[in-house]
Coordinates of C-alpha atoms and ligand atoms in Angstrom, one line a residue:
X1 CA 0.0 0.0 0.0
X2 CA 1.2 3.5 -0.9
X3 CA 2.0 6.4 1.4
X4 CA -0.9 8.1 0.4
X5 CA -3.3 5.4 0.3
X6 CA -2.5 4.9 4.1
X7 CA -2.7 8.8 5.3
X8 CA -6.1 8.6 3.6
X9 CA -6.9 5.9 5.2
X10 CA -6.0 7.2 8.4
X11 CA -8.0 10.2 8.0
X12 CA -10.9 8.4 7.3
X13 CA -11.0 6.2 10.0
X14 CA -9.8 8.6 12.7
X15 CA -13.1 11.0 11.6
X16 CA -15.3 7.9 12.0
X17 CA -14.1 7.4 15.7
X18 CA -13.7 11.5 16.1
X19 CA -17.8 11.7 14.4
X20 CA -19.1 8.6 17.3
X21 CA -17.0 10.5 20.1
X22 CA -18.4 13.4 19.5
X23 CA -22.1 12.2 19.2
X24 CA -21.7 10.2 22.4
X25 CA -20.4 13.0 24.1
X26 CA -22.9 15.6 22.9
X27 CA -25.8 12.9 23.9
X28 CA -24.1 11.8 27.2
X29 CA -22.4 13.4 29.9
X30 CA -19.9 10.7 31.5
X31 CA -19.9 13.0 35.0
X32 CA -23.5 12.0 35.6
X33 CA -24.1 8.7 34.5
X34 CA -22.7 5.5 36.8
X35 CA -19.7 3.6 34.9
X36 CA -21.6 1.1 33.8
X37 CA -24.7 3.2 32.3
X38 CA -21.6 5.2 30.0
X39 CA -20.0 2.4 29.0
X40 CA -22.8 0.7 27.8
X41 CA -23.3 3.5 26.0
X42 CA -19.6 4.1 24.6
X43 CA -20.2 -0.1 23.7
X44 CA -23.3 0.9 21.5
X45 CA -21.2 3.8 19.8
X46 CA -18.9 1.1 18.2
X47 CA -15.9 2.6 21.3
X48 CA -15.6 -0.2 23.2
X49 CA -12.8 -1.6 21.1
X50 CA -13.0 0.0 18.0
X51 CA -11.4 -2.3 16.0
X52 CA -14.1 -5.1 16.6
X53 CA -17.1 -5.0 13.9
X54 CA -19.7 -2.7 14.1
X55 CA -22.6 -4.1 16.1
X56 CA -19.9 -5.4 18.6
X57 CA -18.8 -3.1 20.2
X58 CA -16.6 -1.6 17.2
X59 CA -16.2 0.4 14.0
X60 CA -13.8 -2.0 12.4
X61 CA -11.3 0.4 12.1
X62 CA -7.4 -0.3 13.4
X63 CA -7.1 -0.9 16.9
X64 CA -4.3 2.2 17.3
X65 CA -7.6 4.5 17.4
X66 CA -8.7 3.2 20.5
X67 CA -6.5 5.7 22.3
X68 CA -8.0 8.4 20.6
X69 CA -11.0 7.4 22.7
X70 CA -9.3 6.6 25.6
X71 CA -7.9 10.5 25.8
X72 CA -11.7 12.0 25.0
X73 CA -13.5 9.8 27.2
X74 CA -10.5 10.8 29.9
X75 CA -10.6 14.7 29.5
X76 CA -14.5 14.5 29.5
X77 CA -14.6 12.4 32.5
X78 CA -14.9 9.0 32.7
X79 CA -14.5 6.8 35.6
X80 CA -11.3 4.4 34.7
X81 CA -12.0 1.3 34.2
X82 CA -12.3 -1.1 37.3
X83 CA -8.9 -3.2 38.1
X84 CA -11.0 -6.1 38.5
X85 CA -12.0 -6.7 34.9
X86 CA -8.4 -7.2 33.6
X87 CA -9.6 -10.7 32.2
X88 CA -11.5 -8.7 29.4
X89 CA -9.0 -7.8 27.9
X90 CA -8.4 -11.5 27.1
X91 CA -11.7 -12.9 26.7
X92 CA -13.2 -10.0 24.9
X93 CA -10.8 -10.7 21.8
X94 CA -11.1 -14.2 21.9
X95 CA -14.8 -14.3 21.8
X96 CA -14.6 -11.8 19.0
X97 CA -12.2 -13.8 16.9
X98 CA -13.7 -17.3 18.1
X99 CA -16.9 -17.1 18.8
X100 CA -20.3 -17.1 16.9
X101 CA -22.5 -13.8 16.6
X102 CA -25.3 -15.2 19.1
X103 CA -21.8 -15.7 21.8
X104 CA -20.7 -11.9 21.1
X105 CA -24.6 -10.5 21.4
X106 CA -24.3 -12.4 24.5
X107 CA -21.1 -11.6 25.8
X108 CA -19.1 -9.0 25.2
X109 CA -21.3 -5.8 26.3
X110 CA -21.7 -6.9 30.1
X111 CA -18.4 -7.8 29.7
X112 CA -17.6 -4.5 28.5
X113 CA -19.8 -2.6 31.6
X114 CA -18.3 -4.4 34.2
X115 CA -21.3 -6.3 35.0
X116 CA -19.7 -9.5 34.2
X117 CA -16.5 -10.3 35.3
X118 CA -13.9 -12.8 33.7
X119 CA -11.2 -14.9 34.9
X120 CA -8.9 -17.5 33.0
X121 CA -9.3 -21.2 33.8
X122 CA -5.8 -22.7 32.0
X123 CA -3.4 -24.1 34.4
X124 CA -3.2 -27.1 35.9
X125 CA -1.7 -29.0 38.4
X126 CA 0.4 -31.0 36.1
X127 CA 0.2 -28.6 32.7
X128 CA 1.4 -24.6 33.0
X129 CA 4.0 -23.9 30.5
X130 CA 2.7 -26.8 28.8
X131 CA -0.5 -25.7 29.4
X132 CA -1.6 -28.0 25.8
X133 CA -0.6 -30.8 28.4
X134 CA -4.0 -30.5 30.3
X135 CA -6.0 -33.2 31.4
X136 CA -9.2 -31.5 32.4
X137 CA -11.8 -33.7 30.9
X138 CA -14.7 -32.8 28.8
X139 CA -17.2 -34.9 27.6
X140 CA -20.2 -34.6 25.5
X141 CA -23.5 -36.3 26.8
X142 CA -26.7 -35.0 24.6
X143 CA -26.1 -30.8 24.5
X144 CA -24.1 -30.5 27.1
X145 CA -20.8 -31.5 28.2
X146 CA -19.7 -33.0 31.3
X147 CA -16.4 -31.2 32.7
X148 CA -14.4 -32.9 35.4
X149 CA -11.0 -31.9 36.5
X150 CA -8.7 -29.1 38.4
X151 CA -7.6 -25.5 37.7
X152 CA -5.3 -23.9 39.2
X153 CA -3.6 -20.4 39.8
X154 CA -7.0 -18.5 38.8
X155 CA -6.7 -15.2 39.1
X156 CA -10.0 -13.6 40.7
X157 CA -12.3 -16.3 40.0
X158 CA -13.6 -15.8 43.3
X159 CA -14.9 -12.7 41.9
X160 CA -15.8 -14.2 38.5
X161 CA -19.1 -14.6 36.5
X162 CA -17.1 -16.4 33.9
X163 CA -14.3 -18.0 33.0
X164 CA -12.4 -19.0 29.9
X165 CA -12.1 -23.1 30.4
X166 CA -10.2 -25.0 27.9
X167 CA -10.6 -28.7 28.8
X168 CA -9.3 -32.3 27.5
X169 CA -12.5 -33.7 24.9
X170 CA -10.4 -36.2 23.0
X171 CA -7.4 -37.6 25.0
X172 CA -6.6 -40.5 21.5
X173 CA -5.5 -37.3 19.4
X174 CA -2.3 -35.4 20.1
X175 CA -2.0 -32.9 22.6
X176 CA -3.3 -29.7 20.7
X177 CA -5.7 -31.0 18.4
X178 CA -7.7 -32.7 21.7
X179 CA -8.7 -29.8 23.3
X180 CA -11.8 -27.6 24.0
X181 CA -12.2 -24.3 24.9
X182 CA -15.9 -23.2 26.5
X183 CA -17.3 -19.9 28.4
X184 CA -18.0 -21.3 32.2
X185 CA -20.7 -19.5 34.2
X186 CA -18.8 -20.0 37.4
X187 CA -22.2 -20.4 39.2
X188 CA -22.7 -23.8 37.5
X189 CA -23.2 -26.5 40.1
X190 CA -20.6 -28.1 41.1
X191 CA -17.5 -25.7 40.4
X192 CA -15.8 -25.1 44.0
X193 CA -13.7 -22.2 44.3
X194 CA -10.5 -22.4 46.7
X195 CA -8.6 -19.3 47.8
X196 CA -4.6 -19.6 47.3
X197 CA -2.5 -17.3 49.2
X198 CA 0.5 -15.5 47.9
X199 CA 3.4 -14.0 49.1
X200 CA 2.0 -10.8 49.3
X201 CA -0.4 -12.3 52.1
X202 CA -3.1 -11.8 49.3
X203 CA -5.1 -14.7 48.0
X204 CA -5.5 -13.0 44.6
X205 CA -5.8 -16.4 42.7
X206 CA -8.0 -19.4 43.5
X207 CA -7.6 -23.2 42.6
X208 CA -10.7 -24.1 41.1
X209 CA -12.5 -27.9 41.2
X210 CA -14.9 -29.1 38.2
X211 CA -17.0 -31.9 39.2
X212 CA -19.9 -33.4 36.7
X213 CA -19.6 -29.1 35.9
X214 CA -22.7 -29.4 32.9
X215 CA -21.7 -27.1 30.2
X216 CA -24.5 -26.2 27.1
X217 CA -23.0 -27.0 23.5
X218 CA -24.1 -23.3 22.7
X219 CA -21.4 -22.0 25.8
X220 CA -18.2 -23.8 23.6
X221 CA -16.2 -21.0 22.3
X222 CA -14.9 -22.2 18.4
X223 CA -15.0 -25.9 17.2
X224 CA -14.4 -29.0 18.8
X225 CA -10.9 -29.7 18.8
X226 CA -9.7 -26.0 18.3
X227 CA -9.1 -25.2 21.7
X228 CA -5.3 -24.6 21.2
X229 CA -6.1 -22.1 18.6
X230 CA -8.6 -20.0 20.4
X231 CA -5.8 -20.4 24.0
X232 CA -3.8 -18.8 22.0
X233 CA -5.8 -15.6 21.2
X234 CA -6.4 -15.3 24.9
X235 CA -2.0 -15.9 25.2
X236 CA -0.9 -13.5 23.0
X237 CA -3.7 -10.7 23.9
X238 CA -2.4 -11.4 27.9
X239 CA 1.0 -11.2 27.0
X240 CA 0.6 -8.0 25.4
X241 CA -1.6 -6.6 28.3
X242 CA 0.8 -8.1 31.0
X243 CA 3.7 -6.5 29.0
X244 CA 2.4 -3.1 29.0
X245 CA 1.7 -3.3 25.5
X246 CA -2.6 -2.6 25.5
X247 CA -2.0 1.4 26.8
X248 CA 0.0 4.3 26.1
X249 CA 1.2 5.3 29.8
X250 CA 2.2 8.3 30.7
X251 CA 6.6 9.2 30.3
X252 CA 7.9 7.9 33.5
X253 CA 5.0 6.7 35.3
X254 CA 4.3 3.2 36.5
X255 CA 7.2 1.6 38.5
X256 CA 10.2 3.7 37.4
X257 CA 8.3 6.8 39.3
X258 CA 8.1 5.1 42.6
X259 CA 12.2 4.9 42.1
X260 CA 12.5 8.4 41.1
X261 CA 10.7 9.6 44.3
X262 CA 12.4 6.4 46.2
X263 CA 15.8 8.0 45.2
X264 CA 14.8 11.9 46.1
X265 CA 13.3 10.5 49.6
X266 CA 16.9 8.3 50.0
X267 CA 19.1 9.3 52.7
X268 CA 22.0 11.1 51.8
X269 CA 24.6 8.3 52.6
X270 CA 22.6 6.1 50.1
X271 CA 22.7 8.3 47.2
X272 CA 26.2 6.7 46.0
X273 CA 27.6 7.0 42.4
X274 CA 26.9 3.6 41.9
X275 CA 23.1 4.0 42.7
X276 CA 22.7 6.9 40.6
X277 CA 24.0 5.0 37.7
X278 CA 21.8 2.3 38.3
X279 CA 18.1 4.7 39.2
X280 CA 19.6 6.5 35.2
X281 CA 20.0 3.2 33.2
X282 CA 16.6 1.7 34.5
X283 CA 14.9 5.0 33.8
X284 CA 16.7 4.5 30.6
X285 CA 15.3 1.2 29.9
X286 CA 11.7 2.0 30.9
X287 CA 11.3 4.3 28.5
X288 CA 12.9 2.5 25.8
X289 CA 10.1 -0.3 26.7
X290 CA 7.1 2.5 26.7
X291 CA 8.4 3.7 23.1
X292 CA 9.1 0.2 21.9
X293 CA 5.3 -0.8 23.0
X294 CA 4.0 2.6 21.5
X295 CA 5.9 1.8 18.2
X296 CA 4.7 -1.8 18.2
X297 CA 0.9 -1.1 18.9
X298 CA 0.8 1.4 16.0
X299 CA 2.1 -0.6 14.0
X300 CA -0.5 -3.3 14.2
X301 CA -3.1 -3.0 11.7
X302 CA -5.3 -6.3 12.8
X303 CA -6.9 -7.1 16.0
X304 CA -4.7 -9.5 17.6
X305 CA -0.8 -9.2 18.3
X306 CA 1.7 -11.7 17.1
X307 CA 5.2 -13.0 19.5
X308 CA 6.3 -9.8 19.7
X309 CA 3.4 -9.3 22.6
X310 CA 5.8 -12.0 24.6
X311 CA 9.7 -9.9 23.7
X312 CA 7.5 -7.0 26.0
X313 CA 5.7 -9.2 28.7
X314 CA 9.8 -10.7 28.5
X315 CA 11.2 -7.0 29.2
X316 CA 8.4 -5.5 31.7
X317 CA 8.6 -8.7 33.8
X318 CA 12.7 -8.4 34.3
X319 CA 12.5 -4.6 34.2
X320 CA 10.1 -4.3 36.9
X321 CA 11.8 -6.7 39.4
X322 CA 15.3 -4.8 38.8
X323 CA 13.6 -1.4 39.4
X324 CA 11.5 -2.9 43.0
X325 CA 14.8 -4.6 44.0
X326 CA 15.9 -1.3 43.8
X327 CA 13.4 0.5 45.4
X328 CA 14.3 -1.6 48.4
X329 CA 18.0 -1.3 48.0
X330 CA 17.4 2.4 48.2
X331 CA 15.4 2.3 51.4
X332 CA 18.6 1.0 53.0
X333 CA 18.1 -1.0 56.5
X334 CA 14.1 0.1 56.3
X335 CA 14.2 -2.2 53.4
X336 CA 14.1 -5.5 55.7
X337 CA 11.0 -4.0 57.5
X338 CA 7.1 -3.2 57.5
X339 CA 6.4 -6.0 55.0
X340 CA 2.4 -6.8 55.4
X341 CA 1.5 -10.6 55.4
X342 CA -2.3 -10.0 56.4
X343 CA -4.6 -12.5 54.5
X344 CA -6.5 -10.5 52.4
X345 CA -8.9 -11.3 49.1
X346 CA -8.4 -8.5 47.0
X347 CA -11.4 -7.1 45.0
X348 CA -9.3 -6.1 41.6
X349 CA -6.0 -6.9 40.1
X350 CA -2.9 -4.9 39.4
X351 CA 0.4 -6.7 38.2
X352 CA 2.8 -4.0 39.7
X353 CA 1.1 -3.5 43.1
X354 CA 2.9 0.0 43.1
X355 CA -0.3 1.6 44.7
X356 CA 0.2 -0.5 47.7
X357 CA 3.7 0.8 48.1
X358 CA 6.9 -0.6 47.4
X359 CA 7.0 -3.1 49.8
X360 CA 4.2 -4.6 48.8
X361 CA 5.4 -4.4 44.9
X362 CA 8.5 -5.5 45.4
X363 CA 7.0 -9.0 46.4
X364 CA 4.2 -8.7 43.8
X365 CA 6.3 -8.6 40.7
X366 CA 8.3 -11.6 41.7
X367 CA 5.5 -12.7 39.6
X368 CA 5.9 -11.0 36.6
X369 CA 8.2 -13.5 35.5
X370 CA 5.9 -16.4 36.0
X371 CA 2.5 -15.2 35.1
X372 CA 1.0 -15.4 31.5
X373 CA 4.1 -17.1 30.9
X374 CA 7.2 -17.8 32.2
X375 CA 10.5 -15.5 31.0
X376 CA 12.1 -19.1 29.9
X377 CA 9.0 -20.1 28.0
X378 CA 8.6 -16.0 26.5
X379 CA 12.5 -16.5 25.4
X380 CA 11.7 -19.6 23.3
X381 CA 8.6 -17.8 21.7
X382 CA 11.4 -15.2 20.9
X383 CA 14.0 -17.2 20.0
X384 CA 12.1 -19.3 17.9
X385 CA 8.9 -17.4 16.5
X386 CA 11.2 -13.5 16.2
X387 CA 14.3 -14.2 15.6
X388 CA 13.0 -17.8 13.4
X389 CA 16.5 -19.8 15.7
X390 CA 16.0 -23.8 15.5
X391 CA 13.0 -25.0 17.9
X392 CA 13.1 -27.2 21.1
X393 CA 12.6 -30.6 20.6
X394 CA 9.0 -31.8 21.0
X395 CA 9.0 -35.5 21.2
X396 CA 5.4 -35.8 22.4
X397 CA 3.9 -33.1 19.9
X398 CA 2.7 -35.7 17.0
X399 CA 1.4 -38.8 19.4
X400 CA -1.8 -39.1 21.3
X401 CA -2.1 -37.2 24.5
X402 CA -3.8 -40.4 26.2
X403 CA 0.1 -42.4 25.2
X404 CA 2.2 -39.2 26.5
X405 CA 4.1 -40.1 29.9
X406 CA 3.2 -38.2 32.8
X407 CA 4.1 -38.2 36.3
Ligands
LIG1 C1 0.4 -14.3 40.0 C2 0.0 -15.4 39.0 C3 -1.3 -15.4 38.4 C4 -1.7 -16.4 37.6 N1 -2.9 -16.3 37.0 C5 -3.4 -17.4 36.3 C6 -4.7 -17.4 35.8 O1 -5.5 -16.5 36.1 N2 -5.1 -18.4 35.1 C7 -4.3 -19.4 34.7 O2 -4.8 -20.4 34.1 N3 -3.0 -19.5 35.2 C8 -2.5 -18.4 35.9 N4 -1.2 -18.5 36.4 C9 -0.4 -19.6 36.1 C10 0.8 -19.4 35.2 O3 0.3 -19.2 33.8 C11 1.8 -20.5 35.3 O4 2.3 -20.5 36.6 C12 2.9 -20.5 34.3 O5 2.5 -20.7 33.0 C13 4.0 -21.5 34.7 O6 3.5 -22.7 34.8 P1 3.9 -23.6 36.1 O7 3.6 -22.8 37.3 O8 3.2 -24.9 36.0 O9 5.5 -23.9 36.0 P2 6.2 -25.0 35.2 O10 5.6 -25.0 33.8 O11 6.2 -26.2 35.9 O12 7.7 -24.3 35.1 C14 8.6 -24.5 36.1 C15 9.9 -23.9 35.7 O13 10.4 -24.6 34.5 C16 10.7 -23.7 33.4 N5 10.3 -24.3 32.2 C17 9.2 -25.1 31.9 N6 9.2 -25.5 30.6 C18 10.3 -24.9 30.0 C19 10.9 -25.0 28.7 N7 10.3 -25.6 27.7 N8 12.1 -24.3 28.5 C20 12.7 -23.6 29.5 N9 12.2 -23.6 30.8 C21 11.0 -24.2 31.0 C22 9.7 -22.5 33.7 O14 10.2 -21.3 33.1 C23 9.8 -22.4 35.3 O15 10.9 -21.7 35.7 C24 -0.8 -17.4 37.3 C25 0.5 -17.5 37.9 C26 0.9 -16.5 38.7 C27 2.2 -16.6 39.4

């Protein structure tokens, strides 16, 4: 495509988004409705995620738009969106790309509000970086399917409506082409929900129990047998969010701004050349990552991003435990102290933690490296999918999941 053909492109597609903002805004006054009566309302103007197709939330223009919206909606006052529906960001894209029209009518608007909340049913026990190891077994019986098995690490799903369950429904094929991926009202008898504490002293994830869970036919997101393909919508688009990748934040906000006021605060006997160097090349690097992600999401024309989602989930993760650990190195001997362990079951979710302090973030990205992913599992994505280096060898990809050894 030309130069020119783009621009005009561009022009047309940012006056469509420009012509519904300004209609919803002339109609609607954010300041006075609740957050979920406007963003229904931005959902019916095609901003919800405006690359989706119209009817759905969308205008089917390129995703890059959305912060156009983002920066309206802000300066005329809407209420951010709540920490506890992170999961949409997931779901929402793989219901859109996998789903039928009835699913996204049902779906993705209350999804959208806030009055249905999501959560991500995909590890196991026995299968999280090879999460297409799974064993959680589905089984059709009339309409329905009958889901028994184990989740575990679920994130909020003691806050959850429903949750995106990928399950086992033919254990004779090989690993990824045996797998099912369904929507899961969490209220279905017999799912049990189980707090799991974390370091933090939260419980902000859950193991989760399926027994005889009934499931309709009309609930299974894509066909049988395609799980793997819709799990990986839902990967990549949490890779990207985890990563920093779905916003445009603000120059040195986020975690590198609790180090910048961490070294001001320091005591003078701590503010050593060597620390200085360090609080400059981290600031460095997090702004390299916040121009890389701004680069990379303009650049995207369709919906979902490709690996390069995991190289910035790979970055953030290692960049924001070197900037806590130094946080707390710059704290000096207060750095050992004042950590809170209290049980607690937090109502949202926020990967950094930084608005609990640094204490508490400092244990809370220890995590970064593990969820969505580990940093091993994001450098073979990169090594292998980026930069196109030999793969691992994967002796149990082409035989039947049911023959594959397992402890
Ligand atoms: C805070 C948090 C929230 C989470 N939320 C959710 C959620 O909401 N829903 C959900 O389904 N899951 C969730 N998870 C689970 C997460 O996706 C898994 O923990 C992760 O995929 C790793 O799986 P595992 O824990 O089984 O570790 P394993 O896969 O057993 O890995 C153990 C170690 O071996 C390394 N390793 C494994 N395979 C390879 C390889 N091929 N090459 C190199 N190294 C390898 C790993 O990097 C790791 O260091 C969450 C985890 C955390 C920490």
């Amino acid at each position: 495509m030309s130069t020119t053909e783009t621009d005009t492109e561009t022009d047309t597609e940012v006056a469509a988004v420009e012509a519904a903002l300004d209609t919803l805004l002339a109609e609607h006054d954010p300041t006075t409705l609740s957050r979920e009566e406007f963003r229904g309302l931005q959902y019916d103007a095609g901003l919800a995620w405006v690359h989706f197709p119209v009817g759905f939330g969308g205008l089917g223009v390129r995703p890059n738009h959305q912060k156009l919206v983002e920066r309206r909606l802000r300066q005329a006052g809407a209420q951010s969106l709540d920490p506890s529906t992170f999961f949409m960001a997931l779901a929402a894209p793989t219901i859109v790309t996998h789903g039928d029209d009835e699913q996204k009518q049902r779906f993705l608007r209350p999804m959208f509000t806030g009055e249905e909340r999501w959560c991500q049913l995909f590890s196991e026990p026995g299968a999280g970086s090879d999460f297409a190891g799974l064993a959680c077994k589905a089984e059709l019986d009339g309409d329905e399917w009958v889901v028994n098995g184990q989740k575990v690490w679920n994130t909020i799903a003691h806050l959850a409506d429903w949750g995106m369950l990928v399950t086992r429904s033919n254990p004779d094929l090989p690993k990824h082409k045996g797998m099912t991926y369904f929507a899961l009202d969490m209220k279905s008898e017999g799912v049990e929900v189980r707090p799991l504490r974390q370091i933090t002293g939260e419980a902000e994830f859950n193991e989760v129990y399926l027994t005889d869970v009934r499931i309709p036919d009309a609930d299974r997101i894509g066909d049988v047998g395609e799980g793997w393909r819709a799990s990986l919508t839902t990967l990549m688009n949490e890779r990207t969010t985890i990563g920093g990748g779905g916003g445009t934040p603000k120059r040195g906000s986020g975690p590198i701004s609790a180090l910048v006021d961490g070294w001001t605060d320091a005591a003078d006997h701590l503010k050593t050349a060597e620390r200085r160097d360090r609080v400059m090349d981290l600031w460095v690097e997090a702004e390299a990552l916040r121009l890389t992600n701004i680069r990379a999401s303009q650049n995207r024309r369709a919906g979902n991003p490709g690996p390069e989602g995991s190289v910035a989930k790979l970055a953030s993760a290692e960049l924001n435990k070197a900037i806590l650990e130094a946080c707390i190195d710059l704290l000096g001997p207060d750095g050992l102290v004042d950590f809170d362990f209290t049980f607690r079951r937090p109502e949202g979710l926020s990967t950094e933690g930084i608005e609990n302090g640094v204490r508490h973030a400092f244990l809370r990205v220890r995590a970064n490296s593990i969820e969505g992913g580990t940093s091993e599992i994001m450098r073979n994505i990169l090594g292998e999918q980026v930069l196109g280096l030999p793969g691992e060898p994967r002796v149990d990809k082409e035989i039947p999941w049911v023959d594959v050894p397992r402890s």
